[in-house]
CSV table of N, CA and C and ligand atoms in Angstrom, one decimal:
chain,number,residue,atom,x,y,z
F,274,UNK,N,27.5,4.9,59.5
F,274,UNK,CA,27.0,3.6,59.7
F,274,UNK,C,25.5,3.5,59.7
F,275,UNK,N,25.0,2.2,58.5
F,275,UNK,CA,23.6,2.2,59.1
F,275,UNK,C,23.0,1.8,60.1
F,276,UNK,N,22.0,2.5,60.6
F,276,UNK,CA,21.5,2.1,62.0
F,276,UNK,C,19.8,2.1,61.3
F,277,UNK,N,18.9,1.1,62.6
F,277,UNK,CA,17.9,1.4,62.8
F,277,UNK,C,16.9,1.4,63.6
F,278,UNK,N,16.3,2.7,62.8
F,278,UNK,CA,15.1,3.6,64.6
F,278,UNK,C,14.1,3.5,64.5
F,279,UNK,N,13.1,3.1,65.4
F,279,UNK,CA,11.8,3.0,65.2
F,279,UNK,C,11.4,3.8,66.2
F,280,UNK,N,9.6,4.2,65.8
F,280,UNK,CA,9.1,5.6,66.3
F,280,UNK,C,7.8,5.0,66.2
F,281,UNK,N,6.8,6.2,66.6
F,281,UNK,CA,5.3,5.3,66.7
F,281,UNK,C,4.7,6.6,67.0
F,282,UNK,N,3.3,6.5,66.8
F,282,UNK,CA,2.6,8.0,66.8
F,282,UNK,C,2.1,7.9,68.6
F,283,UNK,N,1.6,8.8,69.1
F,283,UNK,CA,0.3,9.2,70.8
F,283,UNK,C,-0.2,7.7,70.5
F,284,UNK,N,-1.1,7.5,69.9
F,284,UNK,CA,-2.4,6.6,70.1
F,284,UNK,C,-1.6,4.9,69.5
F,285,UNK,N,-0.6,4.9,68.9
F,285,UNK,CA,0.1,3.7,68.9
F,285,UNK,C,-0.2,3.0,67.5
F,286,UNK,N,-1.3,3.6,66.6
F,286,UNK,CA,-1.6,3.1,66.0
F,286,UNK,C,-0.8,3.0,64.6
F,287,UNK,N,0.1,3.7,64.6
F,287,UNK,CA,1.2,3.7,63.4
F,287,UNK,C,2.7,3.3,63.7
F,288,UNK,N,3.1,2.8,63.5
F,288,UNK,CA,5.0,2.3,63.9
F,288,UNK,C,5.5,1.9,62.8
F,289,UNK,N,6.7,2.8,62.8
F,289,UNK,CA,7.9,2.5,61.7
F,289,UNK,C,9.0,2.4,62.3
F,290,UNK,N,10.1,1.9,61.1
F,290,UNK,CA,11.2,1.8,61.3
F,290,UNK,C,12.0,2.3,60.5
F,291,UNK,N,12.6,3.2,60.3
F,291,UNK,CA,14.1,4.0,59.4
F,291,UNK,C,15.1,3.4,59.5
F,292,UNK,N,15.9,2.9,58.3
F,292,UNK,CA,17.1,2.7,58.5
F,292,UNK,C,17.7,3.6,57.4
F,293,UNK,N,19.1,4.2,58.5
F,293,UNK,CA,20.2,5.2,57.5
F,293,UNK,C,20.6,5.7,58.9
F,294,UNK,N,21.0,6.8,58.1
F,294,UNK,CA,21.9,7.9,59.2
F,294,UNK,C,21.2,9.5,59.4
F,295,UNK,N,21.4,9.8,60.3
F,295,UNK,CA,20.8,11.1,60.6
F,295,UNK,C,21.7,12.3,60.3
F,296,UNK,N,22.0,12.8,59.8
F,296,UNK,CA,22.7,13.9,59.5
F,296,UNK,C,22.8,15.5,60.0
F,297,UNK,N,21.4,15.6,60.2
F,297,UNK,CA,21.1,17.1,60.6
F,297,UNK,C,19.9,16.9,61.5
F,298,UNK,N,20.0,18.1,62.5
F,298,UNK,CA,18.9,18.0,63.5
F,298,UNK,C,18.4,19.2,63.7
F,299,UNK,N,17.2,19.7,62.8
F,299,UNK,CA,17.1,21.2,62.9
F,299,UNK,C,15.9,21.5,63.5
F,300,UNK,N,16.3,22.3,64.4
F,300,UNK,CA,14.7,22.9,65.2
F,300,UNK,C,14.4,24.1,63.9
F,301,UNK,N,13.4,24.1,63.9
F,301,UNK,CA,12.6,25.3,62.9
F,301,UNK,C,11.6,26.2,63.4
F,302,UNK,N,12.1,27.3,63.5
F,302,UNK,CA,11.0,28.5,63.6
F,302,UNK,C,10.5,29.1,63.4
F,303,UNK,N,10.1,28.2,62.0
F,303,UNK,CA,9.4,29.3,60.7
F,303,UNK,C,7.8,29.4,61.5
F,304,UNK,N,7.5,30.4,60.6
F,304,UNK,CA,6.2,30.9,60.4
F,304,UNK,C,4.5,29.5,60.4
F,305,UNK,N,5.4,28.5,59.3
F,305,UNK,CA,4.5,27.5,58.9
F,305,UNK,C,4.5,26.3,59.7
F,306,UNK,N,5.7,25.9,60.9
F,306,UNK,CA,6.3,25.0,61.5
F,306,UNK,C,5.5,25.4,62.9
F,307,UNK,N,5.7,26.2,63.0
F,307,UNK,CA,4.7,27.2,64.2
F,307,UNK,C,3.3,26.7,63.8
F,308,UNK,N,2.8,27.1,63.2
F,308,UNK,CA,1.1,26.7,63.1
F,308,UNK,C,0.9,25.3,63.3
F,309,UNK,N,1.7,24.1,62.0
F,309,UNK,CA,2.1,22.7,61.9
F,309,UNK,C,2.3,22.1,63.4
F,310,UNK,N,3.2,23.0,64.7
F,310,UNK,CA,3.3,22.0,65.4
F,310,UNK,C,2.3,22.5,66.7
F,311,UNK,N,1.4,23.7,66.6
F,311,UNK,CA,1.1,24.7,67.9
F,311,UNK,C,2.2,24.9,68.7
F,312,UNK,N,3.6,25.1,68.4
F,312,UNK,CA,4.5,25.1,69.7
F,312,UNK,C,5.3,26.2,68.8
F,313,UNK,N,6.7,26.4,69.4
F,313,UNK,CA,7.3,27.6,69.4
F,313,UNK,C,8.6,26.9,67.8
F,314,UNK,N,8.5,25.2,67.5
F,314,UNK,CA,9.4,25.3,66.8
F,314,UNK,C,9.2,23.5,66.5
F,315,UNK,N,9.3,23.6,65.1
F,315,UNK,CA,9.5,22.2,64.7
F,315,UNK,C,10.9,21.1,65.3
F,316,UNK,N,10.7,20.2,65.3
F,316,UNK,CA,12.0,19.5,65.8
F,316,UNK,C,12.3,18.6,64.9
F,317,UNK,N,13.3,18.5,63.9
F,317,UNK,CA,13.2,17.3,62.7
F,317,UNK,C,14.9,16.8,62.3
F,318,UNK,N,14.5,16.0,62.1
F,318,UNK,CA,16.3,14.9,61.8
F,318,UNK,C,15.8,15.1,60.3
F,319,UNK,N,16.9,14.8,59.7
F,319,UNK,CA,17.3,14.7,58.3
F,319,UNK,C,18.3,13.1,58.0
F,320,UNK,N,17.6,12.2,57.2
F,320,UNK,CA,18.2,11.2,57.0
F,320,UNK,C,18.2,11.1,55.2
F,321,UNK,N,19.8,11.2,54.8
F,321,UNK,CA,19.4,11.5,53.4
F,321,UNK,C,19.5,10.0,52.8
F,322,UNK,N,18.6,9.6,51.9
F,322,UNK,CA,18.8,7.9,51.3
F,322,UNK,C,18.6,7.4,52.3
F,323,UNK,N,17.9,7.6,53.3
F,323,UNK,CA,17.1,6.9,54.4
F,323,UNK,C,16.0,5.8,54.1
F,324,UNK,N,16.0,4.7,54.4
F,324,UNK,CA,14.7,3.8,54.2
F,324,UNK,C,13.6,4.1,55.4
F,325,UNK,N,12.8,4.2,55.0
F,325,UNK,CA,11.2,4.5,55.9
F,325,UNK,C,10.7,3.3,56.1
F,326,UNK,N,10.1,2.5,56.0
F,326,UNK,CA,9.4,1.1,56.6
F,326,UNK,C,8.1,1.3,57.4
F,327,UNK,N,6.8,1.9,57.3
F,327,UNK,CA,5.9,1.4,58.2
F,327,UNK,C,5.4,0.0,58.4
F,328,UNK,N,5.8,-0.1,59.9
F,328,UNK,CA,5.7,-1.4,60.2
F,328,UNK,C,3.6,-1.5,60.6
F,329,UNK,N,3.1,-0.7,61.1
F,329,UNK,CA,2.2,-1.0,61.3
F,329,UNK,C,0.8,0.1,61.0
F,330,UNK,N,-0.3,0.4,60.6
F,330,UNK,CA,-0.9,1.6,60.4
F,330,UNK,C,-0.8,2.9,59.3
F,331,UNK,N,-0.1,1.8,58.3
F,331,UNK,CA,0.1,3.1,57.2
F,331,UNK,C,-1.2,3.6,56.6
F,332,UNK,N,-2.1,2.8,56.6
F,332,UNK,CA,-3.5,3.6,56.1
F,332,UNK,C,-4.0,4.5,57.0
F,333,UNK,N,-3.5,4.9,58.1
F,333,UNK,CA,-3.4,6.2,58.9
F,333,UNK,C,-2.5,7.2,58.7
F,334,UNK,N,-2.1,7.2,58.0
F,334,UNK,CA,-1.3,8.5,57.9
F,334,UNK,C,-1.3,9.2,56.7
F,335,UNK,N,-1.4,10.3,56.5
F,335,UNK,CA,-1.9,11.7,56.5
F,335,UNK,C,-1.0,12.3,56.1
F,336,UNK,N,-0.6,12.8,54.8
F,336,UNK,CA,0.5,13.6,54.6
F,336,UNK,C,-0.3,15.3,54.0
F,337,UNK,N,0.2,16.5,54.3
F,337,UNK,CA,-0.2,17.7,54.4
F,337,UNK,C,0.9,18.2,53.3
F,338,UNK,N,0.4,18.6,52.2
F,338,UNK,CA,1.4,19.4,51.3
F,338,UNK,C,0.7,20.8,51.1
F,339,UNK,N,2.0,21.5,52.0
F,339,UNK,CA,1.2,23.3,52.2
F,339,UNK,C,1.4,24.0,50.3
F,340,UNK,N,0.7,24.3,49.7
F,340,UNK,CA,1.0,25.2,48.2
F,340,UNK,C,1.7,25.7,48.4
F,341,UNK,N,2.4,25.9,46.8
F,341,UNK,CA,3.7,26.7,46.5
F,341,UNK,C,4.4,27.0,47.4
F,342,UNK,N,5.3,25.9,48.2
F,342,UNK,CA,6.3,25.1,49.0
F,342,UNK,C,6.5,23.9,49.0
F,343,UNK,N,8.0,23.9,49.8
F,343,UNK,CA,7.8,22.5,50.3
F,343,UNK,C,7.6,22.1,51.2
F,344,UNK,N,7.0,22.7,52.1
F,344,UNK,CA,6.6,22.5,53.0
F,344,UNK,C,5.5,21.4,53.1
F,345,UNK,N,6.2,20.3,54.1
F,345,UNK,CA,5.0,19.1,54.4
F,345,UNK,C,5.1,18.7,55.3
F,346,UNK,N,3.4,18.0,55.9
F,346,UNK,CA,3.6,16.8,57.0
F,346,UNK,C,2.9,16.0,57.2
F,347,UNK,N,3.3,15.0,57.8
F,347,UNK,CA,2.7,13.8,57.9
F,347,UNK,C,2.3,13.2,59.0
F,348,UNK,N,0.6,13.1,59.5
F,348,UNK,CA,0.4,12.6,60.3
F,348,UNK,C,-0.3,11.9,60.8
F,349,UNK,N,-0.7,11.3,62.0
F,349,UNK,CA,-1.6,10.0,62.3
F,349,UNK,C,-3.0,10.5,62.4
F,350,UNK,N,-3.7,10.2,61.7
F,350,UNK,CA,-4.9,10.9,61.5
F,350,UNK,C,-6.2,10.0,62.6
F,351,UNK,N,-5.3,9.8,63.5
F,351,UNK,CA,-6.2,9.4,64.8
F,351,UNK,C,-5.8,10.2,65.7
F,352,UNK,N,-4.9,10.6,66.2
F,352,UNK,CA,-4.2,11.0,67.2
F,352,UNK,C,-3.8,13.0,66.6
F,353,UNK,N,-3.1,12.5,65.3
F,353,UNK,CA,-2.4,14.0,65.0
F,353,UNK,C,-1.2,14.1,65.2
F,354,UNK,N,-0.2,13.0,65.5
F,354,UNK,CA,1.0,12.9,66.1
F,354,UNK,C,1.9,13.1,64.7
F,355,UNK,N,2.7,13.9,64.8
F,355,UNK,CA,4.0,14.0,63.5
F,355,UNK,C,4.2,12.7,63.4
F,356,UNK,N,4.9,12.8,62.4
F,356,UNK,CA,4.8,11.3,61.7
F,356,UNK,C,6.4,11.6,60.8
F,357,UNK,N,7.4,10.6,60.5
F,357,UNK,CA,8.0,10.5,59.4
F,357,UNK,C,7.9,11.4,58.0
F,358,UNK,N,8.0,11.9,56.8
F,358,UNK,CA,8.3,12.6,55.8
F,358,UNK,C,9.0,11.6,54.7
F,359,UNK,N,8.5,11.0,53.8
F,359,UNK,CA,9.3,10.7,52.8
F,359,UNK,C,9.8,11.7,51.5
F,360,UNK,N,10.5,12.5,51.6
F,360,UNK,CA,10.7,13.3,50.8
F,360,UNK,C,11.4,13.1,49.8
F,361,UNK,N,10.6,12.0,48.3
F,361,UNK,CA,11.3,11.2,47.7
F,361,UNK,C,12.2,12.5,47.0
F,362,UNK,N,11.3,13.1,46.4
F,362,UNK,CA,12.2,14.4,45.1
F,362,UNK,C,13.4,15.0,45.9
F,363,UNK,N,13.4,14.9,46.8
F,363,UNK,CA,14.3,15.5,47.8
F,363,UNK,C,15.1,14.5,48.5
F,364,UNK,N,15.3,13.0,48.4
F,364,UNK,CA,16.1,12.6,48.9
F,364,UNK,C,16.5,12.1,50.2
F,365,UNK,N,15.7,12.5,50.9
F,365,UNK,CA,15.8,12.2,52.1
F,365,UNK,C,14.6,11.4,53.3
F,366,UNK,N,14.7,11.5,54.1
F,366,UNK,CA,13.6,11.3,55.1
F,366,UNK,C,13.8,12.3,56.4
F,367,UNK,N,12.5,12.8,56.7
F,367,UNK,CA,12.4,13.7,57.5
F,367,UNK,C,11.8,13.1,59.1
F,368,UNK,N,12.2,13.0,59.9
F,368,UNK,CA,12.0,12.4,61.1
F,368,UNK,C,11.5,13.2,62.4
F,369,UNK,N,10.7,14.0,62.3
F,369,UNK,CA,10.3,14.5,63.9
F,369,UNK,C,10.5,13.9,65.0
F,370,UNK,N,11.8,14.7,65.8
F,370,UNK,CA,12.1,13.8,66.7
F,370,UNK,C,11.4,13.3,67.6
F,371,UNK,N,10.4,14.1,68.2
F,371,UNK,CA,9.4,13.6,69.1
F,371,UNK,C,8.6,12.5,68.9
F,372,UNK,N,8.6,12.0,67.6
F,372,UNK,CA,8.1,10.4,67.1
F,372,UNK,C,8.7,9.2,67.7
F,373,UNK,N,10.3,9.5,67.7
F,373,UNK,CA,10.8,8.5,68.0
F,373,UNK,C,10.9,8.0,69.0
F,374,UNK,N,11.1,6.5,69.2
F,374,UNK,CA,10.6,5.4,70.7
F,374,UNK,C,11.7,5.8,71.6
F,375,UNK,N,12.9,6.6,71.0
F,375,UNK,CA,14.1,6.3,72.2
F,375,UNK,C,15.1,7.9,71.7
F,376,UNK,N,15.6,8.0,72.5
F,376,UNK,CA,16.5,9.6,72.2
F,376,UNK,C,16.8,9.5,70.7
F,377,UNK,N,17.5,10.3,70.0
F,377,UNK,CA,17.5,10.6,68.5
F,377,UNK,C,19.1,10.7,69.2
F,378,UNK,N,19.9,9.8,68.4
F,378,UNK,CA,21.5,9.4,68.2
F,378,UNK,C,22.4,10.6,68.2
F,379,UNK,N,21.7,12.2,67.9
F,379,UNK,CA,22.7,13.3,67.6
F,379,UNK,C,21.9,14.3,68.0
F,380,UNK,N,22.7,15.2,68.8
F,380,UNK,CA,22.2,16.1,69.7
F,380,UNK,C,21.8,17.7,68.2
F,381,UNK,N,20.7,18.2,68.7
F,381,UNK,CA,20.2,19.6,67.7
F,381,UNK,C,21.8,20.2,67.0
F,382,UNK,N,21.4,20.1,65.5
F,382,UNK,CA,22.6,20.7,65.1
F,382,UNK,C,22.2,22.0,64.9
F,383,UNK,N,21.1,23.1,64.8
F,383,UNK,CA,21.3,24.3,64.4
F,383,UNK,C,19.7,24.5,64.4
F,384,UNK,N,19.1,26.2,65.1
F,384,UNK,CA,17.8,26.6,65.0
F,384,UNK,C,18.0,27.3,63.6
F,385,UNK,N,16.9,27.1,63.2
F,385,UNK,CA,16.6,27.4,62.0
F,385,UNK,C,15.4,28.4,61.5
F,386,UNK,N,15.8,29.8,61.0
F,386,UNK,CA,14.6,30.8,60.4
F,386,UNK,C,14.3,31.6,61.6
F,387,UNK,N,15.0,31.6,62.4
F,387,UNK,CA,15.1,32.5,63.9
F,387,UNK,C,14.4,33.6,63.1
F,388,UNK,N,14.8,34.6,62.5
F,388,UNK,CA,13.9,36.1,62.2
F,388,UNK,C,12.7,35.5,62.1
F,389,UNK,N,11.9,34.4,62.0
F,389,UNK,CA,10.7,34.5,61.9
F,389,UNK,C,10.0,33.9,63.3
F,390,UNK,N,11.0,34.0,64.3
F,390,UNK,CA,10.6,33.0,65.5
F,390,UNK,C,9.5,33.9,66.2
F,391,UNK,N,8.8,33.2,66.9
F,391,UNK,CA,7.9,34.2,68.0
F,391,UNK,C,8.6,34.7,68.9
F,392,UNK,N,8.2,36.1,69.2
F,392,UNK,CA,8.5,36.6,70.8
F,392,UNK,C,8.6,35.9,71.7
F,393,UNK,N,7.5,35.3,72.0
F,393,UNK,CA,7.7,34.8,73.0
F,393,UNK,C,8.8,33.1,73.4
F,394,UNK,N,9.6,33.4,72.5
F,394,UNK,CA,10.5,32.2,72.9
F,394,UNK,C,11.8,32.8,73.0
F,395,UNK,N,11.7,33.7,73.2
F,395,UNK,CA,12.8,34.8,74.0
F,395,UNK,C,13.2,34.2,75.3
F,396,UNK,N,14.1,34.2,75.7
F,396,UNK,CA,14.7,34.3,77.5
F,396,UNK,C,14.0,33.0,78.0
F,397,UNK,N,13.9,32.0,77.3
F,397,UNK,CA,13.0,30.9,78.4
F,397,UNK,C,13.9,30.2,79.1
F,398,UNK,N,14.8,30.1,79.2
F,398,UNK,CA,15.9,29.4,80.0
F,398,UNK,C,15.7,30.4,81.3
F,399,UNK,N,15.4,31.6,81.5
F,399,UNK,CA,14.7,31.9,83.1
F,399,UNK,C,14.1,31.3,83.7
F,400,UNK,N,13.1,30.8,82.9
F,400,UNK,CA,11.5,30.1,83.1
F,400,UNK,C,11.6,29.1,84.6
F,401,UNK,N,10.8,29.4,85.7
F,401,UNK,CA,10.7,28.3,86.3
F,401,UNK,C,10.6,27.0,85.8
F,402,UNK,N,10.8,25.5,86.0
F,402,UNK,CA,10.6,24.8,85.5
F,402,UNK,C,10.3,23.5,86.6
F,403,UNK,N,9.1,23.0,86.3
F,403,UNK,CA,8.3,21.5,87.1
F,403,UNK,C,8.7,20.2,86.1
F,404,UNK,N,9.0,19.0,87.2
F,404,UNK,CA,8.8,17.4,86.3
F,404,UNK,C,7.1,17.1,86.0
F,405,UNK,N,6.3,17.9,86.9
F,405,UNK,CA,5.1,17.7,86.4
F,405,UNK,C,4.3,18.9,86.3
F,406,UNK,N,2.8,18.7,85.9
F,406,UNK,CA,1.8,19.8,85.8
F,406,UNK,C,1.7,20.6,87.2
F,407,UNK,N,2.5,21.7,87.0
F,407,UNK,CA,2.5,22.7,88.2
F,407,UNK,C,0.5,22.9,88.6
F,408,UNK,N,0.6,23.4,89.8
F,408,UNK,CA,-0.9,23.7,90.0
F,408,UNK,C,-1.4,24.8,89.2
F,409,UNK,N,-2.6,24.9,88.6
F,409,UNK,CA,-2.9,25.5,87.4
F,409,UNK,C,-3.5,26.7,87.7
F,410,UNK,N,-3.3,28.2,87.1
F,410,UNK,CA,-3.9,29.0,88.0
F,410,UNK,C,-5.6,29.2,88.1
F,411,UNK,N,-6.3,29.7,89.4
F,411,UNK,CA,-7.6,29.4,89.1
F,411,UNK,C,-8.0,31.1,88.0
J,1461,ZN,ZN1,-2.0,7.9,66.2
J,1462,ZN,ZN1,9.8,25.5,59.5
């Protein structure tokens, strides 16, 4: 069924709306996803024949095409917030879920490129865990 989701960058200055279906929900822990997000792993939906729509701030956004890959991204070049993916050759739309205004409709289908994940995202489910900024050490 088509549905449609709207997302927006940190600084507010970009908002779209997708309409389609999400199909896949892959965390990624490649090598290049790692640098792309400074965190331990990409988070991205897959909408194939997806419509993209920026509703507001498309002259801010920023798309990053890494050489000899396909690796890309797109982002708010005020802020730096992931952004949407139109991945025409490829069919699809790529969605970082952390863009979106409201939960993403389908829970992570699969991590993705694990052999190349960092150590340190080993065992975190031990991790203490705060709703806010724990006191910071001096
Ligand atoms: Zn922004
Ligand atoms: Zn990746």
């Amino acid at each position: 069924m088509e549905e449609t989701y709207s997302g927006s960058c940190l600084c507010g200055q970009v908002k779209y709306a997708m309409e389609g279906q999400f199909k896949a929900f892959y965390l990624c822990y490649c090598s290049r996803c790692r640098k792309d997000t400074g965190s331990a792993h990409a988070a991205n939906l897959f909408a194939p024949g997806a419509r993209l729509t920026w509703l507001a701030g498309e002259g801010e956004v920023t798309t990053y095409h890494h050489p000899d890959s396909l690796h890309a991204k797109s982002f708010c070049r005020h802020c730096g917030s992931a952004l949407p993916l139109l991945a025409d050759e490829l069919g699809f739309v790529l969605v970082p879920a952390g863009s979106l205004d409201a939960e993403p409709p389908i829970r992570p289908s699969a991590r993705i490129y694990l052999a190349s994940s960092a150590a340190w995202t080993q065992g975190l489910e031990a991790l203490s865990g705060f709703d806010e900024l724990p006191e910071l050490p001096k």
